[in-house]
PDB file of C-alpha atoms in Angstrom:
ATOM      1  CA  UNK A   1       9.963  16.776 -11.277  1.00 53.00           C
ATOM      2  CA  UNK A   2       7.803  14.000  -9.640  1.00 83.00           C
ATOM      3  CA  UNK A   3       9.529  11.998  -6.852  1.00 93.00           C
ATOM      4  CA  UNK A   4       8.296   8.885  -8.618  1.00 92.00           C
ATOM      5  CA  UNK A   5      10.105   9.653 -11.980  1.00 91.00           C
ATOM      6  CA  UNK A   6      12.883   7.020 -11.271  1.00 89.00           C
ATOM      7  CA  UNK A   7      10.149   4.375 -10.770  1.00 88.00           C
ATOM      8  CA  UNK A   8       8.410   5.204 -14.074  1.00 85.00           C
ATOM      9  CA  UNK A   9      11.720   5.110 -15.845  1.00 83.00           C
ATOM     10  CA  UNK A  10      12.596   1.567 -14.830  1.00 80.00           C
ATOM     11  CA  UNK A  11       9.066   0.132 -15.004  1.00 77.00           C
ATOM     12  CA  UNK A  12       9.128  -1.489 -18.389  1.00 68.00           C
ATOM     13  CA  UNK A  13      12.611  -2.913 -17.821  1.00 73.00           C
ATOM     14  CA  UNK A  14      11.413  -4.571 -14.689  1.00 65.00           C
ATOM     15  CA  UNK A  15       8.442  -6.277 -16.382  1.00 68.00           C
ATOM     16  CA  UNK A  16      10.714  -7.696 -19.071  1.00 67.00           C
ATOM     17  CA  UNK A  17      13.320  -9.211 -16.567  1.00 58.00           C
ATOM     18  CA  UNK A  18      13.532 -13.003 -16.391  1.00 64.00           C
ATOM     19  CA  UNK A  19      11.678 -14.304 -13.388  1.00 63.00           C
ATOM     20  CA  UNK A  20      14.847 -15.499 -11.671  1.00 61.00           C
ATOM     21  CA  UNK A  21      16.397 -11.983 -12.043  1.00 58.00           C
ATOM     22  CA  UNK A  22      13.647 -10.256 -10.272  1.00 54.00           C
ATOM     23  CA  UNK A  23      14.942 -11.176  -6.754  1.00 63.00           C
ATOM     24  CA  UNK A  24      18.809 -10.927  -7.579  1.00 54.00           C
ATOM     25  CA  UNK A  25      20.095  -8.646  -4.776  1.00 58.00           C
ATOM     26  CA  UNK A  26      23.722  -8.943  -5.995  1.00 55.00           C
ATOM     27  CA  UNK A  27      25.923  -7.664  -3.389  1.00 60.00           C
ATOM     28  CA  UNK A  28      23.368  -5.693  -1.492  1.00 66.00           C
ATOM     29  CA  UNK A  29      24.335  -5.007   2.059  1.00 74.00           C
ATOM     30  CA  UNK A  30      21.484  -6.099   4.498  1.00 76.00           C
ATOM     31  CA  UNK A  31      22.331  -3.089   6.701  1.00 82.00           C
ATOM     32  CA  UNK A  32      21.329  -0.789   3.722  1.00 85.00           C
ATOM     33  CA  UNK A  33      18.045  -2.446   3.003  1.00 88.00           C
ATOM     34  CA  UNK A  34      15.286   0.225   2.943  1.00 94.00           C
ATOM     35  CA  UNK A  35      11.409  -0.312   3.197  1.00 95.00           C
ATOM     36  CA  UNK A  36       8.284   1.450   3.718  1.00 97.00           C
ATOM     37  CA  UNK A  37       6.473   0.113   6.776  1.00 97.00           C
ATOM     38  CA  UNK A  38       2.686  -0.168   6.471  1.00 98.00           C
ATOM     39  CA  UNK A  39       0.834  -0.684   9.719  1.00 97.00           C
ATOM     40  CA  UNK A  40      -2.574  -2.275   9.596  1.00 97.00           C
ATOM     41  CA  UNK A  41      -5.035  -1.651  12.352  1.00 97.00           C
ATOM     42  CA  UNK A  42      -6.407  -5.019  13.276  1.00 96.00           C
ATOM     43  CA  UNK A  43      -8.428  -5.002  16.484  1.00 95.00           C
ATOM     44  CA  UNK A  44      -9.752  -8.228  17.947  1.00 91.00           C
ATOM     45  CA  UNK A  45     -13.326  -6.858  18.070  1.00 91.00           C
ATOM     46  CA  UNK A  46     -14.456  -5.704  15.776  1.00 92.00           C
ATOM     47  CA  UNK A  47     -11.972  -6.870  13.043  1.00 93.00           C
ATOM     48  CA  UNK A  48     -11.855  -4.738   9.919  1.00 95.00           C
ATOM     49  CA  UNK A  49     -13.043  -5.959   6.722  1.00 96.00           C
ATOM     50  CA  UNK A  50     -10.330  -7.092   4.295  1.00 97.00           C
ATOM     51  CA  UNK A  51     -11.101  -5.076   1.237  1.00 98.00           C
ATOM     52  CA  UNK A  52     -11.337  -1.675   2.861  1.00 98.00           C
ATOM     53  CA  UNK A  53      -8.155  -2.341   4.838  1.00 98.00           C
ATOM     54  CA  UNK A  54      -6.388  -3.012   1.630  1.00 98.00           C
ATOM     55  CA  UNK A  55      -7.917   0.049   0.106  1.00 98.00           C
ATOM     56  CA  UNK A  56      -6.485   2.161   2.960  1.00 98.00           C
ATOM     57  CA  UNK A  57      -3.102   0.695   2.674  1.00 98.00           C
ATOM     58  CA  UNK A  58      -2.888   1.401  -1.055  1.00 98.00           C
ATOM     59  CA  UNK A  59      -4.027   5.135  -0.623  1.00 98.00           C
ATOM     60  CA  UNK A  60      -1.809   5.560   2.366  1.00 98.00           C
ATOM     61  CA  UNK A  61       1.330   4.318   0.400  1.00 98.00           C
ATOM     62  CA  UNK A  62       1.037   6.751  -2.485  1.00 98.00           C
ATOM     63  CA  UNK A  63      -0.118   9.529  -0.058  1.00 98.00           C
ATOM     64  CA  UNK A  64       3.254   9.515   1.634  1.00 98.00           C
ATOM     65  CA  UNK A  65       5.143   9.627  -1.559  1.00 97.00           C
ATOM     66  CA  UNK A  66       3.207  12.684  -2.950  1.00 97.00           C
ATOM     67  CA  UNK A  67       2.800  14.504   0.468  1.00 97.00           C
ATOM     68  CA  UNK A  68       4.307  18.077   0.296  1.00 97.00           C
ATOM     69  CA  UNK A  69       6.791  16.807   3.049  1.00 97.00           C
ATOM     70  CA  UNK A  70       8.261  14.586   0.482  1.00 97.00           C
ATOM     71  CA  UNK A  71       8.918  17.324  -1.889  1.00 96.00           C
ATOM     72  CA  UNK A  72      12.580  18.713  -2.363  1.00 94.00           C
ATOM     73  CA  UNK A  73      12.428  21.089   0.506  1.00 94.00           C
ATOM     74  CA  UNK A  74      10.341  18.905   2.830  1.00 97.00           C
ATOM     75  CA  UNK A  75      11.500  16.800   5.791  1.00 98.00           C
ATOM     76  CA  UNK A  76      10.617  13.548   4.108  1.00 98.00           C
ATOM     77  CA  UNK A  77      12.135  14.095   0.849  1.00 97.00           C
ATOM     78  CA  UNK A  78      15.559  12.430   1.235  1.00 97.00           C
ATOM     79  CA  UNK A  79      14.290   9.266   2.782  1.00 97.00           C
ATOM     80  CA  UNK A  80      11.431   8.904   0.178  1.00 97.00           C
ATOM     81  CA  UNK A  81      13.806   9.778  -2.788  1.00 96.00           C
ATOM     82  CA  UNK A  82      16.514   7.376  -1.785  1.00 96.00           C
ATOM     83  CA  UNK A  83      14.006   4.573  -1.355  1.00 95.00           C
ATOM     84  CA  UNK A  84      12.237   5.206  -4.601  1.00 94.00           C
ATOM     85  CA  UNK A  85      15.465   5.099  -6.471  1.00 92.00           C
ATOM     86  CA  UNK A  86      16.043   1.542  -5.312  1.00 88.00           C
ATOM     87  CA  UNK A  87      13.810  -1.359  -4.613  1.00 86.00           C
ATOM     88  CA  UNK A  88      10.404  -0.191  -3.331  1.00 89.00           C
ATOM     89  CA  UNK A  89      10.211  -2.737  -0.640  1.00 92.00           C
ATOM     90  CA  UNK A  90       7.258  -2.512   1.794  1.00 95.00           C
ATOM     91  CA  UNK A  91       6.826  -4.282   5.182  1.00 94.00           C
ATOM     92  CA  UNK A  92       3.342  -4.760   6.580  1.00 96.00           C
ATOM     93  CA  UNK A  93       2.718  -4.997  10.313  1.00 96.00           C
ATOM     94  CA  UNK A  94      -0.433  -5.177  12.400  1.00 96.00           C
ATOM     95  CA  UNK A  95      -1.180  -3.226  15.419  1.00 96.00           C
ATOM     96  CA  UNK A  96      -4.105  -2.833  17.796  1.00 95.00           C
ATOM     97  CA  UNK A  97      -4.962  -0.686  20.902  1.00 96.00           C
ATOM     98  CA  UNK A  98      -2.115   1.206  22.409  1.00 97.00           C
ATOM     99  CA  UNK A  99       0.275  -0.104  19.891  1.00 97.00           C
ATOM    100  CA  UNK A 100      -1.765   1.358  17.124  1.00 97.00           C
ATOM    101  CA  UNK A 101      -1.917   4.715  19.074  1.00 97.00           C
ATOM    102  CA  UNK A 102       1.855   4.682  19.410  1.00 97.00           C
ATOM    103  CA  UNK A 103       2.638   4.464  15.729  1.00 97.00           C
ATOM    104  CA  UNK A 104       0.609   7.556  15.118  1.00 97.00           C
ATOM    105  CA  UNK A 105       3.466   9.502  16.309  1.00 97.00           C
ATOM    106  CA  UNK A 106       5.897   8.116  13.683  1.00 98.00           C
ATOM    107  CA  UNK A 107       6.091  10.219  10.594  1.00 98.00           C
ATOM    108  CA  UNK A 108       3.469   8.914   7.946  1.00 98.00           C
ATOM    109  CA  UNK A 109      -0.139   9.136   6.953  1.00 98.00           C
ATOM    110  CA  UNK A 110      -3.163   7.204   8.168  1.00 98.00           C
ATOM    111  CA  UNK A 111      -6.062   6.545   5.802  1.00 98.00           C
ATOM    112  CA  UNK A 112      -9.517   5.372   6.825  1.00 98.00           C
ATOM    113  CA  UNK A 113     -11.848   3.473   4.417  1.00 98.00           C
ATOM    114  CA  UNK A 114     -15.182   2.382   5.751  1.00 97.00           C
ATOM    115  CA  UNK A 115     -13.798   2.116   9.238  1.00 96.00           C
ATOM    116  CA  UNK A 116     -10.654   0.175   8.307  1.00 97.00           C
ATOM    117  CA  UNK A 117      -7.406   1.996   8.986  1.00 98.00           C
ATOM    118  CA  UNK A 118      -3.829   1.726   7.558  1.00 98.00           C
ATOM    119  CA  UNK A 119      -0.788   4.021   8.205  1.00 98.00           C
ATOM    120  CA  UNK A 120       2.001   4.125   5.773  1.00 98.00           C
ATOM    121  CA  UNK A 121       5.253   5.405   7.308  1.00 98.00           C
ATOM    122  CA  UNK A 122       8.113   7.171   5.714  1.00 98.00           C
ATOM    123  CA  UNK A 123      10.507   4.572   4.429  1.00 98.00           C
ATOM    124  CA  UNK A 124      13.943   4.150   6.072  1.00 96.00           C
ATOM    125  CA  UNK A 125      16.636   1.576   6.879  1.00 96.00           C
ATOM    126  CA  UNK A 126      15.024  -1.662   8.265  1.00 93.00           C
ATOM    127  CA  UNK A 127      17.889  -2.103  10.750  1.00 93.00           C
ATOM    128  CA  UNK A 128      17.073   1.370  12.105  1.00 94.00           C
ATOM    129  CA  UNK A 129      13.284   0.697  12.781  1.00 94.00           C
ATOM    130  CA  UNK A 130      12.188   2.300  15.961  1.00 94.00           C
ATOM    131  CA  UNK A 131      11.203  -0.146  18.627  1.00 95.00           C
ATOM    132  CA  UNK A 132       7.666   0.873  18.684  1.00 95.00           C
ATOM    133  CA  UNK A 133       7.487  -0.525  15.187  1.00 96.00           C
ATOM    134  CA  UNK A 134       9.845  -3.365  15.218  1.00 92.00           C
ATOM    135  CA  UNK A 135       7.934  -5.046  18.120  1.00 92.00           C
ATOM    136  CA  UNK A 136       4.814  -5.259  16.005  1.00 94.00           C
ATOM    137  CA  UNK A 137       4.068  -8.591  14.401  1.00 89.00           C
ATOM    138  CA  UNK A 138       4.456  -9.047  10.585  1.00 84.00           C
ATOM    139  CA  UNK A 139       2.336 -12.150  10.299  1.00 71.00           C
ATOM    140  CA  UNK A 140      -0.002 -14.252  12.249  1.00 63.00           C
ATOM    141  CA  UNK A 141      -3.353 -12.659  11.588  1.00 67.00           C
ATOM    142  CA  UNK A 142      -5.570 -13.216   8.620  1.00 84.00           C
ATOM    143  CA  UNK A 143      -8.954 -11.611   7.532  1.00 91.00           C
ATOM    144  CA  UNK A 144     -11.749 -13.568   5.827  1.00 90.00           C
ATOM    145  CA  UNK A 145     -12.651 -12.802   2.229  1.00 89.00           C
ATOM    146  CA  UNK A 146     -15.459 -10.276   1.995  1.00 93.00           C
ATOM    147  CA  UNK A 147     -17.808  -9.272  -0.874  1.00 91.00           C
ATOM    148  CA  UNK A 148     -17.315  -5.684  -1.666  1.00 95.00           C
ATOM    149  CA  UNK A 149     -19.886  -3.727  -3.580  1.00 92.00           C
ATOM    150  CA  UNK A 150     -19.761  -2.247  -7.176  1.00 93.00           C
ATOM    151  CA  UNK A 151     -16.741  -0.059  -8.017  1.00 95.00           C
ATOM    152  CA  UNK A 152     -17.584   3.580  -8.021  1.00 93.00           C
ATOM    153  CA  UNK A 153     -17.306   5.287 -11.449  1.00 93.00           C
ATOM    154  CA  UNK A 154     -13.909   7.088 -11.853  1.00 94.00           C
ATOM    155  CA  UNK A 155     -11.978   4.998  -9.345  1.00 97.00           C
ATOM    156  CA  UNK A 156      -8.874   3.082 -10.277  1.00 97.00           C
ATOM    157  CA  UNK A 157      -9.176  -0.609  -9.711  1.00 98.00           C
ATOM    158  CA  UNK A 158      -6.488  -2.766  -8.213  1.00 98.00           C
ATOM    159  CA  UNK A 159      -7.173  -6.318  -9.416  1.00 97.00           C
ATOM    160  CA  UNK A 160      -5.594  -9.149  -7.289  1.00 97.00           C
ATOM    161  CA  UNK A 161      -4.288 -12.112  -8.904  1.00 96.00           C
ATOM    162  CA  UNK A 162      -7.003 -14.795  -8.349  1.00 95.00           C
ATOM    163  CA  UNK A 163      -4.513 -17.622  -8.705  1.00 94.00           C
ATOM    164  CA  UNK A 164      -2.078 -16.407  -6.123  1.00 94.00           C
ATOM    165  CA  UNK A 165      -3.218 -16.540  -2.476  1.00 93.00           C
ATOM    166  CA  UNK A 166      -1.877 -13.743  -0.310  1.00 94.00           C
ATOM    167  CA  UNK A 167      -1.934 -12.883   3.352  1.00 94.00           C
ATOM    168  CA  UNK A 168      -3.535  -9.523   4.018  1.00 95.00           C
ATOM    169  CA  UNK A 169      -0.072  -8.202   4.881  1.00 94.00           C
ATOM    170  CA  UNK A 170       1.384  -9.292   1.508  1.00 94.00           C
ATOM    171  CA  UNK A 171      -1.611  -8.063  -0.343  1.00 96.00           C
ATOM    172  CA  UNK A 172      -1.378  -4.505   1.440  1.00 97.00           C
ATOM    173  CA  UNK A 173       2.217  -4.308   0.192  1.00 95.00           C
ATOM    174  CA  UNK A 174       1.240  -5.117  -3.340  1.00 96.00           C
ATOM    175  CA  UNK A 175      -1.571  -2.732  -3.663  1.00 98.00           C
ATOM    176  CA  UNK A 176       0.768  -0.055  -2.231  1.00 97.00           C
ATOM    177  CA  UNK A 177       3.038  -0.842  -5.121  1.00 95.00           C
ATOM    178  CA  UNK A 178       0.275  -0.630  -7.495  1.00 96.00           C
ATOM    179  CA  UNK A 179      -0.791   2.850  -6.537  1.00 97.00           C
ATOM    180  CA  UNK A 180       2.688   4.119  -6.813  1.00 95.00           C
ATOM    181  CA  UNK A 181       3.063   2.631 -10.258  1.00 93.00           C
ATOM    182  CA  UNK A 182      -0.196   4.368 -11.317  1.00 95.00           C
ATOM    183  CA  UNK A 183       0.882   7.690  -9.996  1.00 95.00           C
ATOM    184  CA  UNK A 184       4.283   7.410 -11.686  1.00 92.00           C
ATOM    185  CA  UNK A 185       2.895   6.438 -15.034  1.00 91.00           C
ATOM    186  CA  UNK A 186       0.259   9.186 -14.974  1.00 92.00           C
ATOM    187  CA  UNK A 187       2.943  11.700 -14.372  1.00 91.00           C
ATOM    188  CA  UNK A 188       5.190  10.390 -17.013  1.00 88.00           C
ATOM    189  CA  UNK A 189       2.422  10.309 -19.640  1.00 87.00           C
ATOM    190  CA  UNK A 190       1.209  13.804 -19.204  1.00 88.00           C
ATOM    191  CA  UNK A 191      -1.736  12.911 -16.867  1.00 87.00           C
ATOM    192  CA  UNK A 192      -0.879  15.523 -14.282  1.00 88.00           C
ATOM    193  CA  UNK A 193      -4.366  16.892 -14.100  1.00 92.00           C
ATOM    194  CA  UNK A 194      -5.790  13.353 -13.307  1.00 93.00           C
ATOM    195  CA  UNK A 195      -3.043  12.809 -10.838  1.00 94.00           C
ATOM    196  CA  UNK A 196      -3.806  16.077  -8.980  1.00 95.00           C
ATOM    197  CA  UNK A 197      -7.573  15.278  -8.966  1.00 96.00           C
ATOM    198  CA  UNK A 198      -6.825  11.871  -7.545  1.00 97.00           C
ATOM    199  CA  UNK A 199      -4.582  13.420  -4.906  1.00 96.00           C
ATOM    200  CA  UNK A 200      -7.136  16.023  -3.949  1.00 97.00           C
ATOM    201  CA  UNK A 201      -9.757  13.237  -3.552  1.00 97.00           C
ATOM    202  CA  UNK A 202      -7.424  11.313  -1.161  1.00 97.00           C
ATOM    203  CA  UNK A 203      -6.288   8.716  -3.586  1.00 98.00           C
ATOM    204  CA  UNK A 204      -9.454   6.498  -3.551  1.00 98.00           C
ATOM    205  CA  UNK A 205      -9.218   3.120  -5.201  1.00 98.00           C
ATOM    206  CA  UNK A 206     -10.947  -0.142  -5.360  1.00 98.00           C
ATOM    207  CA  UNK A 207      -9.492  -3.552  -4.608  1.00 98.00           C
ATOM    208  CA  UNK A 208     -11.078  -6.434  -6.215  1.00 98.00           C
ATOM    209  CA  UNK A 209     -10.379 -10.061  -7.159  1.00 96.00           C
ATOM    210  CA  UNK A 210     -11.399 -10.867 -10.750  1.00 95.00           C
ATOM    211  CA  UNK A 211     -12.469 -14.299 -12.149  1.00 94.00           C
ATOM    212  CA  UNK A 212      -9.690 -16.077 -13.740  1.00 93.00           C
ATOM    213  CA  UNK A 213     -11.049 -15.245 -17.220  1.00 92.00           C
ATOM    214  CA  UNK A 214     -11.212 -11.502 -16.402  1.00 91.00           C
ATOM    215  CA  UNK A 215      -7.608 -11.609 -15.063  1.00 92.00           C
ATOM    216  CA  UNK A 216      -6.242 -13.154 -18.263  1.00 88.00           C
ATOM    217  CA  UNK A 217      -8.101 -10.423 -20.252  1.00 86.00           C
ATOM    218  CA  UNK A 218      -6.551  -7.826 -17.989  1.00 86.00           C
ATOM    219  CA  UNK A 219      -3.075  -9.115 -17.831  1.00 75.00           C
ATOM    220  CA  UNK A 220      -0.889  -6.804 -20.100  1.00 60.00           C
ATOM    221  CA  UNK A 221       0.839  -9.500 -22.064  1.00 62.00           C
ATOM    222  CA  UNK A 222       1.919  -7.235 -24.683  1.00 59.00           C
ATOM    223  CA  UNK A 223       4.604  -4.498 -24.363  1.00 72.00           C
ATOM    224  CA  UNK A 224       3.884  -2.640 -21.048  1.00 73.00           C
ATOM    225  CA  UNK A 225       4.004   0.583 -22.699  1.00 74.00           C
ATOM    226  CA  UNK A 226       1.372  -0.314 -25.029  1.00 78.00           C
ATOM    227  CA  UNK A 227      -0.776  -1.936 -22.088  1.00 80.00           C
ATOM    228  CA  UNK A 228      -0.606   1.384 -20.285  1.00 81.00           C
ATOM    229  CA  UNK A 229      -1.304   3.668 -23.221  1.00 81.00           C
ATOM    230  CA  UNK A 230      -3.998   1.389 -24.823  1.00 81.00           C
ATOM    231  CA  UNK A 231      -5.739  -0.094 -21.787  1.00 82.00           C
ATOM    232  CA  UNK A 232      -4.629   2.123 -18.873  1.00 88.00           C
ATOM    233  CA  UNK A 233      -3.279  -1.005 -17.058  1.00 90.00           C
ATOM    234  CA  UNK A 234      -0.033  -1.542 -15.367  1.00 91.00           C
ATOM    235  CA  UNK A 235       1.308  -4.649 -13.647  1.00 91.00           C
ATOM    236  CA  UNK A 236       2.877  -5.238 -10.186  1.00 92.00           C
ATOM    237  CA  UNK A 237       5.655  -7.939 -10.510  1.00 87.00           C
ATOM    238  CA  UNK A 238       6.924  -9.244  -7.265  1.00 84.00           C
ATOM    239  CA  UNK A 239      10.477 -10.114  -6.464  1.00 76.00           C
ATOM    240  CA  UNK A 240       9.517 -13.206  -4.728  1.00 72.00           C
ATOM    241  CA  UNK A 241      11.158 -12.707  -1.258  1.00 76.00           C
ATOM    242  CA  UNK A 242       7.998 -13.752   0.609  1.00 79.00           C
ATOM    243  CA  UNK A 243       5.006 -15.862  -0.183  1.00 82.00           C
ATOM    244  CA  UNK A 244       4.986 -15.875  -3.976  1.00 83.00           C
ATOM    245  CA  UNK A 245       7.454 -17.090  -6.599  1.00 83.00           C
ATOM    246  CA  UNK A 246       9.866 -14.684  -8.165  1.00 80.00           C
ATOM    247  CA  UNK A 247       8.481 -12.683 -11.107  1.00 82.00           C
ATOM    248  CA  UNK A 248       4.809 -13.279 -10.215  1.00 88.00           C
ATOM    249  CA  UNK A 249       2.335 -10.640 -11.316  1.00 90.00           C
ATOM    250  CA  UNK A 250       0.370  -9.931  -8.117  1.00 94.00           C
ATOM    251  CA  UNK A 251      -1.677  -7.052  -9.059  1.00 95.00           C
ATOM    252  CA  UNK A 252      -3.033  -5.417 -12.178  1.00 95.00           C
ATOM    253  CA  UNK A 253      -3.867  -1.795 -11.626  1.00 95.00           C
ATOM    254  CA  UNK A 254      -6.278  -0.195 -14.150  1.00 95.00           C
ATOM    255  CA  UNK A 255      -6.816   3.498 -14.386  1.00 95.00           C
ATOM    256  CA  UNK A 256     -10.415   4.505 -15.255  1.00 93.00           C
ATOM    257  CA  UNK A 257     -11.040   5.393 -18.971  1.00 84.00           C
TER     258      UNK A 257
END
């Protein structure tokens, strides 16, 4: 059984929720909130390019979930499994120099794309974040838009909503959600061979911002199951705790056909 099975099972329900219901935490105890930390390496000079940094974050997020250490007998399994069964929150932080080197000792996976580096850590209780992590800043650094080249054939594309500005930290969390959804739906729909090939390659993906017209064409307005089986697209819908309104579709992930 894939550790992402619970995510696939509730995906369609989540997309159909009224916008105001997406950030309804009910009686959630703040002491029990879990999140996957994503640490973005942002040196002063040279700064990484925005697109490869987001691509690294997206690949690292799913790599942690599908690592052998997250399997039932592995040391990461319990933390990853409990987190996936709830809200798949992610918190992006930035680090440089010695602080970046320090987080390499925390359990997780670092991915490098065109020189840009991101490390996704094993999820856990936010209130129990180690000091080496909690002292890192969540916001305060932004990267300029870049102009990435053509998408390589056979690579899934994570399309950012062109009408929703996001900081690099917010976008990193959203593309991380997107790769998790792609993997979960591939597994649930019998695409195990594709998932294995993607994993073997290191989960490469392309992050791009479409034109508004292209976004409207990509957006799976129909039933989410139909969108996936017909077009190979899945939507990331945000709960709206930070930066965007509840129910906003932030990313359309498209599996290559």
